Amino acid sequence: MNKKKYLSLVVLLVLLVSCSMQERIVFNENMGGRYESVVDLSQLMALGAQGRPASVDKKKEKMDTLVVFNDFLETYKDSIATLPAAKQEDIKALRDFSMQMNIDEDNGVMVLTIIKDFKQFNEIERIAYDIEKVFDTAKKTTPGSEKATSSPASSMLSTDKVIYTFTDNTFRRTDPKALAEHLGEEVVLSQKTQETIGQRSSGEGGDENDMMSGMLAQMDKELSKSTMTLEYVFPRKVISVTPDGASIGADGKTVTFEIDYHSLLNNKSKVLENFEVVLEEQ
C-alpha cells in the first residue's frame, strides 16, 4: 500500500471516531420526498481545539451558510451551456441539492447537512454517488462553498456507497457489492448506475481492507462511541423490516436504526449489506 492510501485510511478513521451521521428520507404517496444526510463533527472540532494553544488574537469562527444549487444553475446557465457535455453533466448533478454548513467554535458546533428534494424514487437510486459529485463540483464552481466542502465532513459523506431501490412495495438500501444476492430480476437499475458500480468494482483491492481491519482492532472503544442513524418515513404502514435492531415507530410508518461504527465497519459484519422495508399494499 502506498503512502497516499495509508494516509487516507488514517484520516478516515479519525473522522469515524469523531462524528455521528444521520440519514433521513421522508417519502410522500408517490414515493417522492426529501433526502437528508447530516454529519455532526463537533467532537472533531473539540479534538482539534485541544491540540492548539489558546490564542487571544485568533477570532473564533462562526458560519451558518446555505447553498441552494438550483439558484446557482439558473444564475450561470448560459455559461454552463458553453462547457463540454461531460462537464455540463457534472455540474447538473447539483440540481435539487442544498448544502448547509454550521460552524460555531464558541459552542463547539460543526455540522454539515446535505438535502435533496425529489419527485420520483429513481432520482435517489444512486444519490450516494451524486453527493460525491456535488462536493467535487461545488468546490470548483460555487462561490463560498469551498470552505464547507473541503471540510473533513465531505470525506465522511463520500465513504458510504449504497444503492436505493423500491419494487413491489419493498424499499431496499443495498451495498453495491451485494446487489446480485439481494435484488431480484424485477429490479432494473439505470444504465448510469450500472456503469458507476462497474467502474468502482474494477478498482477495488484487498490491501486497504486488511489495513483497515488492523486499525479497527486498535480503536475498538473509540469507534463504539460514534454512530450512524437511519430514519425512513413511509406513506403507508410497514409490514416488516430487516436487519434485526431496526424499530418501527408508533405511527407504523417510521423505521429507525442506529449502529456504532465499530459494528458497521467490522469486516465480519453484514448488518447493513441490505436494509429492507416491506410496506403494505396500496
PDB file of C-alpha atoms in Angstrom:
ATOM      1  CA  MET A   1       0.000   0.000   0.000  1.00  0.00           C
ATOM      2  CA  ASN A   2       1.394   3.403  -0.931  1.00  0.00           C
ATOM      3  CA  LYS A   3       1.662   6.312   1.482  1.00  0.00           C
ATOM      4  CA  LYS A   4      -1.283   8.175  -0.038  1.00  0.00           C
ATOM      5  CA  LYS A   5      -3.696   5.269   0.514  1.00  0.00           C
ATOM      6  CA  TYR A   6      -2.359   4.716   4.033  1.00  0.00           C
ATOM      7  CA  LEU A   7      -2.868   8.388   4.888  1.00  0.00           C
ATOM      8  CA  SER A   8      -6.401   8.265   3.513  1.00  0.00           C
ATOM      9  CA  LEU A   9      -7.242   5.360   5.816  1.00  0.00           C
ATOM     10  CA  VAL A  10      -5.801   7.176   8.822  1.00  0.00           C
ATOM     11  CA  VAL A  11      -7.840  10.291   8.035  1.00  0.00           C
ATOM     12  CA  LEU A  12     -10.979   8.198   7.581  1.00  0.00           C
ATOM     13  CA  LEU A  13     -10.544   6.531  10.960  1.00  0.00           C
ATOM     14  CA  VAL A  14     -10.033   9.893  12.678  1.00  0.00           C
ATOM     15  CA  LEU A  15     -13.320  11.040  11.136  1.00  0.00           C
ATOM     16  CA  LEU A  16     -15.131   7.878  12.160  1.00  0.00           C
ATOM     17  CA  VAL A  17     -14.157   8.182  15.819  1.00  0.00           C
ATOM     18  CA  SER A  18     -15.119  11.852  15.864  1.00  0.00           C
ATOM     19  CA  CYS A  19     -18.531  12.028  14.265  1.00  0.00           C
ATOM     20  CA  SER A  20     -22.117  10.923  14.174  1.00  0.00           C
ATOM     21  CA  MET A  21     -24.055  10.622  10.938  1.00  0.00           C
ATOM     22  CA  GLN A  22     -27.794  10.605  10.324  1.00  0.00           C
ATOM     23  CA  GLU A  23     -29.567   9.691   7.102  1.00  0.00           C
ATOM     24  CA  ARG A  24     -33.259  10.548   6.862  1.00  0.00           C
ATOM     25  CA  ILE A  25     -35.683  10.104   3.964  1.00  0.00           C
ATOM     26  CA  VAL A  26     -39.323  11.190   4.110  1.00  0.00           C
ATOM     27  CA  PHE A  27     -41.484   9.744   1.321  1.00  0.00           C
ATOM     28  CA  ASN A  28     -44.834  11.023   0.053  1.00  0.00           C
ATOM     29  CA  GLU A  29     -47.622   8.953  -1.506  1.00  0.00           C
ATOM     30  CA  ASN A  30     -45.852   8.906  -4.868  1.00  0.00           C
ATOM     31  CA  MET A  31     -42.533   7.821  -3.265  1.00  0.00           C
ATOM     32  CA  GLY A  32     -41.029  11.211  -3.958  1.00  0.00           C
ATOM     33  CA  GLY A  33     -39.951  13.289  -0.990  1.00  0.00           C
ATOM     34  CA  ARG A  34     -36.847  14.620   0.752  1.00  0.00           C
ATOM     35  CA  TYR A  35     -33.443  13.049   1.382  1.00  0.00           C
ATOM     36  CA  GLU A  36     -31.320  14.485   4.190  1.00  0.00           C
ATOM     37  CA  SER A  37     -27.854  13.498   5.394  1.00  0.00           C
ATOM     38  CA  VAL A  38     -26.391  15.154   8.484  1.00  0.00           C
ATOM     39  CA  VAL A  39     -22.808  14.752   9.676  1.00  0.00           C
ATOM     40  CA  ASP A  40     -22.041  16.073  13.152  1.00  0.00           C
ATOM     41  CA  LEU A  41     -18.303  16.673  13.520  1.00  0.00           C
ATOM     42  CA  SER A  42     -18.496  18.673  16.730  1.00  0.00           C
ATOM     43  CA  GLN A  43     -16.312  16.106  18.503  1.00  0.00           C
ATOM     44  CA  LEU A  44     -13.661  16.550  15.832  1.00  0.00           C
ATOM     45  CA  MET A  45     -13.717  20.297  16.420  1.00  0.00           C
ATOM     46  CA  ALA A  46     -13.241  19.760  20.147  1.00  0.00           C
ATOM     47  CA  LEU A  47     -10.377  17.366  19.450  1.00  0.00           C
ATOM     48  CA  GLY A  48      -8.675  19.923  17.241  1.00  0.00           C
ATOM     49  CA  ALA A  49      -9.099  22.651  19.852  1.00  0.00           C
ATOM     50  CA  GLN A  50      -7.367  20.515  22.463  1.00  0.00           C
ATOM     51  CA  GLY A  51      -4.290  20.267  20.285  1.00  0.00           C
ATOM     52  CA  ARG A  52      -3.955  24.005  19.711  1.00  0.00           C
ATOM     53  CA  PRO A  53      -2.622  26.580  22.192  1.00  0.00           C
ATOM     54  CA  ALA A  54      -5.161  29.188  23.201  1.00  0.00           C
ATOM     55  CA  SER A  55      -4.729  32.484  21.371  1.00  0.00           C
ATOM     56  CA  VAL A  56      -6.490  35.690  22.344  1.00  0.00           C
ATOM     57  CA  ASP A  57      -5.755  37.097  18.882  1.00  0.00           C
ATOM     58  CA  LYS A  58      -7.433  34.318  16.942  1.00  0.00           C
ATOM     59  CA  LYS A  59     -11.034  35.066  16.092  1.00  0.00           C
ATOM     60  CA  LYS A  60     -13.412  32.184  16.737  1.00  0.00           C
ATOM     61  CA  GLU A  61     -15.144  31.095  13.563  1.00  0.00           C
ATOM     62  CA  LYS A  62     -18.905  31.240  13.227  1.00  0.00           C
ATOM     63  CA  MET A  63     -20.660  30.373   9.980  1.00  0.00           C
ATOM     64  CA  ASP A  64     -24.173  29.292   9.055  1.00  0.00           C
ATOM     65  CA  THR A  65     -24.287  29.086   5.259  1.00  0.00           C
ATOM     66  CA  LEU A  66     -26.935  27.598   2.973  1.00  0.00           C
ATOM     67  CA  VAL A  67     -26.089  26.912  -0.676  1.00  0.00           C
ATOM     68  CA  VAL A  68     -29.087  26.197  -2.941  1.00  0.00           C
ATOM     69  CA  PHE A  69     -27.604  24.723  -6.102  1.00  0.00           C
ATOM     70  CA  ASN A  70     -30.694  25.309  -8.239  1.00  0.00           C
ATOM     71  CA  ASP A  71     -30.093  29.056  -7.796  1.00  0.00           C
ATOM     72  CA  PHE A  72     -26.516  28.585  -8.962  1.00  0.00           C
ATOM     73  CA  LEU A  73     -27.599  26.589 -12.025  1.00  0.00           C
ATOM     74  CA  GLU A  74     -30.096  29.276 -13.004  1.00  0.00           C
ATOM     75  CA  THR A  75     -27.658  32.155 -12.496  1.00  0.00           C
ATOM     76  CA  TYR A  76     -24.890  30.568 -14.572  1.00  0.00           C
ATOM     77  CA  LYS A  77     -26.987  28.591 -17.072  1.00  0.00           C
ATOM     78  CA  ASP A  78     -25.602  30.478 -20.111  1.00  0.00           C
ATOM     79  CA  SER A  79     -22.003  29.835 -19.072  1.00  0.00           C
ATOM     80  CA  ILE A  80     -22.748  26.201 -18.272  1.00  0.00           C
ATOM     81  CA  ALA A  81     -24.228  25.710 -21.756  1.00  0.00           C
ATOM     82  CA  THR A  82     -20.846  26.541 -23.324  1.00  0.00           C
ATOM     83  CA  LEU A  83     -18.970  23.818 -21.413  1.00  0.00           C
ATOM     84  CA  PRO A  84     -18.173  20.338 -22.784  1.00  0.00           C
ATOM     85  CA  ALA A  85     -21.021  17.849 -22.399  1.00  0.00           C
ATOM     86  CA  ALA A  86     -19.233  15.818 -19.698  1.00  0.00           C
ATOM     87  CA  LYS A  87     -18.577  18.951 -17.641  1.00  0.00           C
ATOM     88  CA  GLN A  88     -22.201  20.041 -18.003  1.00  0.00           C
ATOM     89  CA  GLU A  89     -23.327  16.661 -16.696  1.00  0.00           C
ATOM     90  CA  ASP A  90     -21.119  17.004 -13.621  1.00  0.00           C
ATOM     91  CA  ILE A  91     -22.475  20.455 -12.827  1.00  0.00           C
ATOM     92  CA  LYS A  92     -26.091  19.458 -13.437  1.00  0.00           C
ATOM     93  CA  ALA A  93     -25.665  16.741 -10.811  1.00  0.00           C
ATOM     94  CA  LEU A  94     -26.079  19.611  -8.345  1.00  0.00           C
ATOM     95  CA  ARG A  95     -29.746  20.017  -9.327  1.00  0.00           C
ATOM     96  CA  ASP A  96     -32.212  19.930  -6.407  1.00  0.00           C
ATOM     97  CA  PHE A  97     -29.400  19.671  -3.836  1.00  0.00           C
ATOM     98  CA  SER A  98     -28.880  22.112  -0.985  1.00  0.00           C
ATOM     99  CA  MET A  99     -25.942  22.198   1.393  1.00  0.00           C
ATOM    100  CA  GLN A 100     -25.810  23.826   4.823  1.00  0.00           C
ATOM    101  CA  MET A 101     -22.632  24.272   6.870  1.00  0.00           C
ATOM    102  CA  ASN A 102     -22.994  25.297  10.505  1.00  0.00           C
ATOM    103  CA  ILE A 103     -19.781  26.096  12.399  1.00  0.00           C
ATOM    104  CA  ASP A 104     -19.707  27.751  15.804  1.00  0.00           C
ATOM    105  CA  GLU A 105     -16.340  27.403  17.545  1.00  0.00           C
ATOM    106  CA  ASP A 106     -17.512  29.135  20.725  1.00  0.00           C
ATOM    107  CA  ASN A 107     -20.171  26.494  21.271  1.00  0.00           C
ATOM    108  CA  GLY A 108     -18.218  23.583  19.749  1.00  0.00           C
ATOM    109  CA  VAL A 109     -20.589  23.043  16.822  1.00  0.00           C
ATOM    110  CA  MET A 110     -19.631  21.715  13.384  1.00  0.00           C
ATOM    111  CA  VAL A 111     -22.497  20.224  11.370  1.00  0.00           C
ATOM    112  CA  LEU A 112     -22.819  19.623   7.633  1.00  0.00           C
ATOM    113  CA  THR A 113     -26.238  18.914   6.114  1.00  0.00           C
ATOM    114  CA  ILE A 114     -26.985  17.763   2.562  1.00  0.00           C
ATOM    115  CA  ILE A 115     -30.600  17.928   1.333  1.00  0.00           C
ATOM    116  CA  LYS A 116     -32.241  16.816  -1.900  1.00  0.00           C
ATOM    117  CA  ASP A 117     -35.918  17.094  -2.766  1.00  0.00           C
ATOM    118  CA  PHE A 118     -37.017  14.514  -5.329  1.00  0.00           C
ATOM    119  CA  LYS A 119     -40.239  13.922  -7.273  1.00  0.00           C
ATOM    120  CA  GLN A 120     -39.649  10.280  -8.227  1.00  0.00           C
ATOM    121  CA  PHE A 121     -37.902   7.482  -6.364  1.00  0.00           C
ATOM    122  CA  ASN A 122     -35.401   6.797  -9.163  1.00  0.00           C
ATOM    123  CA  GLU A 123     -33.882  10.234  -8.515  1.00  0.00           C
ATOM    124  CA  ILE A 124     -32.265   8.861  -5.350  1.00  0.00           C
ATOM    125  CA  GLU A 125     -31.277   5.432  -6.721  1.00  0.00           C
ATOM    126  CA  ARG A 126     -27.609   6.485  -6.836  1.00  0.00           C
ATOM    127  CA  ILE A 127     -27.702   9.544  -4.599  1.00  0.00           C
ATOM    128  CA  ALA A 128     -24.669   8.364  -2.611  1.00  0.00           C
ATOM    129  CA  TYR A 129     -22.604   8.739  -5.780  1.00  0.00           C
ATOM    130  CA  ASP A 130     -24.263  12.037  -6.712  1.00  0.00           C
ATOM    131  CA  ILE A 131     -23.330  13.518  -3.330  1.00  0.00           C
ATOM    132  CA  GLU A 132     -19.670  12.866  -4.065  1.00  0.00           C
ATOM    133  CA  LYS A 133     -20.049  14.720  -7.352  1.00  0.00           C
ATOM    134  CA  VAL A 134     -21.821  17.557  -5.559  1.00  0.00           C
ATOM    135  CA  PHE A 135     -18.772  18.116  -3.354  1.00  0.00           C
ATOM    136  CA  ASP A 136     -16.289  17.897  -6.211  1.00  0.00           C
ATOM    137  CA  THR A 137     -18.223  20.270  -8.458  1.00  0.00           C
ATOM    138  CA  ALA A 138     -19.238  22.718  -5.746  1.00  0.00           C
ATOM    139  CA  LYS A 139     -15.648  23.237  -4.623  1.00  0.00           C
ATOM    140  CA  LYS A 140     -14.701  24.327  -8.146  1.00  0.00           C
ATOM    141  CA  THR A 141     -17.751  26.281  -9.227  1.00  0.00           C
ATOM    142  CA  THR A 142     -19.807  27.670  -6.331  1.00  0.00           C
ATOM    143  CA  PRO A 143     -18.632  30.864  -4.591  1.00  0.00           C
ATOM    144  CA  GLY A 144     -18.347  30.417  -0.828  1.00  0.00           C
ATOM    145  CA  SER A 145     -18.721  26.650  -0.831  1.00  0.00           C
ATOM    146  CA  GLU A 146     -15.047  25.671  -0.986  1.00  0.00           C
ATOM    147  CA  LYS A 147     -14.562  26.001   2.756  1.00  0.00           C
ATOM    148  CA  ALA A 148     -17.560  23.822   3.572  1.00  0.00           C
ATOM    149  CA  THR A 149     -16.893  21.121   1.008  1.00  0.00           C
ATOM    150  CA  SER A 150     -13.199  20.939   1.831  1.00  0.00           C
ATOM    151  CA  SER A 151     -14.021  20.055   5.413  1.00  0.00           C
ATOM    152  CA  PRO A 152     -13.489  16.527   6.767  1.00  0.00           C
ATOM    153  CA  ALA A 153     -17.261  16.102   6.625  1.00  0.00           C
ATOM    154  CA  SER A 154     -17.145  15.832   2.847  1.00  0.00           C
ATOM    155  CA  SER A 155     -14.831  12.833   3.111  1.00  0.00           C
ATOM    156  CA  MET A 156     -17.150  11.227   5.626  1.00  0.00           C
ATOM    157  CA  LEU A 157     -20.177  11.575   3.383  1.00  0.00           C
ATOM    158  CA  SER A 158     -18.289  10.172   0.429  1.00  0.00           C
ATOM    159  CA  THR A 159     -17.412   6.848   2.055  1.00  0.00           C
ATOM    160  CA  ASP A 160     -20.748   5.037   2.270  1.00  0.00           C
ATOM    161  CA  LYS A 161     -21.787   3.979  -1.240  1.00  0.00           C
ATOM    162  CA  VAL A 162     -25.191   2.298  -1.443  1.00  0.00           C
ATOM    163  CA  ILE A 163     -27.977   1.805  -3.988  1.00  0.00           C
ATOM    164  CA  TYR A 164     -31.644   2.533  -3.180  1.00  0.00           C
ATOM    165  CA  THR A 165     -34.464   0.635  -4.881  1.00  0.00           C
ATOM    166  CA  PHE A 166     -38.238   0.386  -4.466  1.00  0.00           C
ATOM    167  CA  THR A 167     -40.058  -2.513  -6.157  1.00  0.00           C
ATOM    168  CA  ASP A 168     -43.179  -4.499  -5.220  1.00  0.00           C
ATOM    169  CA  ASN A 169     -43.779  -2.428  -2.059  1.00  0.00           C
ATOM    170  CA  THR A 170     -40.229  -3.157  -0.881  1.00  0.00           C
ATOM    171  CA  PHE A 171     -37.654  -0.453  -0.113  1.00  0.00           C
ATOM    172  CA  ARG A 172     -34.004  -1.504  -0.133  1.00  0.00           C
ATOM    173  CA  ARG A 173     -30.737   0.201   0.775  1.00  0.00           C
ATOM    174  CA  THR A 174     -28.113  -2.183  -0.603  1.00  0.00           C
ATOM    175  CA  ASP A 175     -24.331  -2.426  -0.723  1.00  0.00           C
ATOM    176  CA  PRO A 176     -23.363  -2.383  -4.438  1.00  0.00           C
ATOM    177  CA  LYS A 177     -21.175  -5.463  -3.934  1.00  0.00           C
ATOM    178  CA  ALA A 178     -24.227  -7.426  -2.752  1.00  0.00           C
ATOM    179  CA  LEU A 179     -26.782  -6.391  -5.380  1.00  0.00           C
ATOM    180  CA  ALA A 180     -26.827  -9.753  -7.152  1.00  0.00           C
ATOM    181  CA  GLU A 181     -27.542 -11.532  -3.886  1.00  0.00           C
ATOM    182  CA  HIS A 182     -30.397  -9.334  -2.696  1.00  0.00           C
ATOM    183  CA  LEU A 183     -32.077  -7.843  -5.773  1.00  0.00           C
ATOM    184  CA  GLY A 184     -34.271  -9.982  -7.978  1.00  0.00           C
ATOM    185  CA  GLU A 185     -34.618  -9.782 -11.744  1.00  0.00           C
ATOM    186  CA  GLU A 186     -37.598  -7.469 -11.338  1.00  0.00           C
ATOM    187  CA  VAL A 187     -35.281  -4.709 -10.071  1.00  0.00           C
ATOM    188  CA  VAL A 188     -33.818  -2.835 -13.031  1.00  0.00           C
ATOM    189  CA  LEU A 189     -31.093  -0.292 -12.293  1.00  0.00           C
ATOM    190  CA  SER A 190     -30.424   2.642 -14.590  1.00  0.00           C
ATOM    191  CA  GLN A 191     -27.597   2.308 -17.104  1.00  0.00           C
ATOM    192  CA  LYS A 192     -25.724   5.110 -15.384  1.00  0.00           C
ATOM    193  CA  THR A 193     -25.879   3.312 -12.037  1.00  0.00           C
ATOM    194  CA  GLN A 194     -24.714   0.044 -13.580  1.00  0.00           C
ATOM    195  CA  GLU A 195     -21.743   1.780 -15.198  1.00  0.00           C
ATOM    196  CA  THR A 196     -20.769   3.506 -11.958  1.00  0.00           C
ATOM    197  CA  ILE A 197     -20.905   0.268  -9.967  1.00  0.00           C
ATOM    198  CA  GLY A 198     -18.774  -1.496 -12.582  1.00  0.00           C
ATOM    199  CA  GLN A 199     -16.125   1.218 -12.504  1.00  0.00           C
ATOM    200  CA  ARG A 200     -15.938   1.119  -8.708  1.00  0.00           C
ATOM    201  CA  SER A 201     -15.722  -2.658  -8.519  1.00  0.00           C
ATOM    202  CA  SER A 202     -12.879  -2.921 -11.033  1.00  0.00           C
ATOM    203  CA  GLY A 203     -10.710  -0.611  -8.952  1.00  0.00           C
ATOM    204  CA  GLU A 204     -11.176  -2.276  -5.589  1.00  0.00           C
ATOM    205  CA  GLY A 205      -8.398  -4.213  -3.872  1.00  0.00           C
ATOM    206  CA  GLY A 206      -7.797  -6.107  -0.666  1.00  0.00           C
ATOM    207  CA  ASP A 207      -4.832  -4.223   0.816  1.00  0.00           C
ATOM    208  CA  GLU A 208      -6.975  -1.385   2.114  1.00  0.00           C
ATOM    209  CA  ASN A 209      -9.385  -3.811   3.785  1.00  0.00           C
ATOM    210  CA  ASP A 210      -6.526  -5.622   5.544  1.00  0.00           C
ATOM    211  CA  MET A 211      -5.043  -2.361   6.786  1.00  0.00           C
ATOM    212  CA  MET A 212      -8.454  -1.101   7.913  1.00  0.00           C
ATOM    213  CA  SER A 213      -9.050  -4.292   9.905  1.00  0.00           C
ATOM    214  CA  GLY A 214      -5.785  -3.825  11.772  1.00  0.00           C
ATOM    215  CA  MET A 215      -6.574  -0.235  12.631  1.00  0.00           C
ATOM    216  CA  LEU A 216     -10.097  -1.093  13.727  1.00  0.00           C
ATOM    217  CA  ALA A 217      -8.759  -3.624  16.216  1.00  0.00           C
ATOM    218  CA  GLN A 218      -6.780  -0.859  17.897  1.00  0.00           C
ATOM    219  CA  MET A 219      -9.661   1.645  18.010  1.00  0.00           C
ATOM    220  CA  ASP A 220     -12.476  -0.614  19.177  1.00  0.00           C
ATOM    221  CA  LYS A 221     -13.596   1.550  22.120  1.00  0.00           C
ATOM    222  CA  GLU A 222     -13.489   4.850  20.245  1.00  0.00           C
ATOM    223  CA  LEU A 223     -15.421   3.543  17.237  1.00  0.00           C
ATOM    224  CA  SER A 224     -18.152   2.230  19.516  1.00  0.00           C
ATOM    225  CA  LYS A 225     -18.918   5.821  20.581  1.00  0.00           C
ATOM    226  CA  SER A 226     -19.594   7.098  17.056  1.00  0.00           C
ATOM    227  CA  THR A 227     -22.879   6.212  15.420  1.00  0.00           C
ATOM    228  CA  MET A 228     -24.851   6.113  12.195  1.00  0.00           C
ATOM    229  CA  THR A 229     -28.611   6.576  12.417  1.00  0.00           C
ATOM    230  CA  LEU A 230     -31.025   5.724   9.607  1.00  0.00           C
ATOM    231  CA  GLU A 231     -34.593   7.014   9.666  1.00  0.00           C
ATOM    232  CA  TYR A 232     -37.148   6.440   6.932  1.00  0.00           C
ATOM    233  CA  VAL A 233     -40.719   7.749   6.946  1.00  0.00           C
ATOM    234  CA  PHE A 234     -43.090   5.998   4.546  1.00  0.00           C
ATOM    235  CA  PRO A 235     -46.592   6.912   3.312  1.00  0.00           C
ATOM    236  CA  ARG A 236     -48.008   3.501   4.260  1.00  0.00           C
ATOM    237  CA  LYS A 237     -47.774   1.081   7.151  1.00  0.00           C
ATOM    238  CA  VAL A 238     -44.631  -1.019   7.463  1.00  0.00           C
ATOM    239  CA  ILE A 239     -45.138  -4.800   7.479  1.00  0.00           C
ATOM    240  CA  SER A 240     -41.567  -5.873   8.191  1.00  0.00           C
ATOM    241  CA  VAL A 241     -38.011  -4.555   8.364  1.00  0.00           C
ATOM    242  CA  THR A 242     -34.527  -6.096   8.381  1.00  0.00           C
ATOM    243  CA  PRO A 243     -31.903  -6.203   9.844  1.00  0.00           C
ATOM    244  CA  ASP A 244     -32.593  -7.038  13.469  1.00  0.00           C
ATOM    245  CA  GLY A 245     -32.416  -3.994  15.678  1.00  0.00           C
ATOM    246  CA  ALA A 246     -34.430  -1.737  13.371  1.00  0.00           C
ATOM    247  CA  SER A 247     -37.594  -0.431  15.017  1.00  0.00           C
ATOM    248  CA  ILE A 248     -40.991   0.632  13.705  1.00  0.00           C
ATOM    249  CA  GLY A 249     -42.423   3.796  15.270  1.00  0.00           C
ATOM    250  CA  ALA A 250     -45.796   4.197  16.942  1.00  0.00           C
ATOM    251  CA  ASP A 251     -47.250   5.589  13.706  1.00  0.00           C
ATOM    252  CA  GLY A 252     -46.419   2.310  11.968  1.00  0.00           C
ATOM    253  CA  LYS A 253     -44.764   4.233   9.135  1.00  0.00           C
ATOM    254  CA  THR A 254     -41.392   5.333  10.565  1.00  0.00           C
ATOM    255  CA  VAL A 255     -38.383   2.991  10.636  1.00  0.00           C
ATOM    256  CA  THR A 256     -35.303   3.823  12.728  1.00  0.00           C
ATOM    257  CA  PHE A 257     -31.992   2.027  13.022  1.00  0.00           C
ATOM    258  CA  GLU A 258     -28.832   3.028  14.893  1.00  0.00           C
ATOM    259  CA  ILE A 259     -25.442   1.320  14.797  1.00  0.00           C
ATOM    260  CA  ASP A 260     -21.986   2.185  16.089  1.00  0.00           C
ATOM    261  CA  TYR A 261     -19.141   2.414  13.598  1.00  0.00           C
ATOM    262  CA  HIS A 262     -17.217  -0.490  15.091  1.00  0.00           C
ATOM    263  CA  SER A 263     -20.090  -2.836  14.265  1.00  0.00           C
ATOM    264  CA  LEU A 264     -20.646  -1.179  10.908  1.00  0.00           C
ATOM    265  CA  LEU A 265     -17.052  -1.434   9.712  1.00  0.00           C
ATOM    266  CA  ASN A 266     -16.192  -4.831  11.100  1.00  0.00           C
ATOM    267  CA  ASN A 267     -15.462  -6.962   8.030  1.00  0.00           C
ATOM    268  CA  LYS A 268     -17.262  -9.920   9.544  1.00  0.00           C
ATOM    269  CA  SER A 269     -20.479  -7.924   9.896  1.00  0.00           C
ATOM    270  CA  LYS A 270     -23.025  -7.667   7.068  1.00  0.00           C
ATOM    271  CA  VAL A 271     -25.583  -5.822   9.142  1.00  0.00           C
ATOM    272  CA  LEU A 272     -26.126  -3.101   6.523  1.00  0.00           C
ATOM    273  CA  GLU A 273     -25.405  -5.159   3.418  1.00  0.00           C
ATOM    274  CA  ASN A 274     -29.111  -4.980   2.652  1.00  0.00           C
ATOM    275  CA  PHE A 275     -31.562  -2.820   4.614  1.00  0.00           C
ATOM    276  CA  GLU A 276     -35.068  -3.877   3.608  1.00  0.00           C
ATOM    277  CA  VAL A 277     -38.503  -2.489   4.467  1.00  0.00           C
ATOM    278  CA  VAL A 278     -41.734  -4.099   3.213  1.00  0.00           C
ATOM    279  CA  LEU A 279     -44.818  -1.850   3.063  1.00  0.00           C
ATOM    280  CA  GLU A 280     -48.470  -2.757   2.997  1.00  0.00           C
ATOM    281  CA  GLU A 281     -50.139  -2.699  -0.403  1.00  0.00           C
ATOM    282  CA  GLN A 282     -51.883   0.435  -1.614  1.00  0.00           C
TER     283      GLN A 282
END
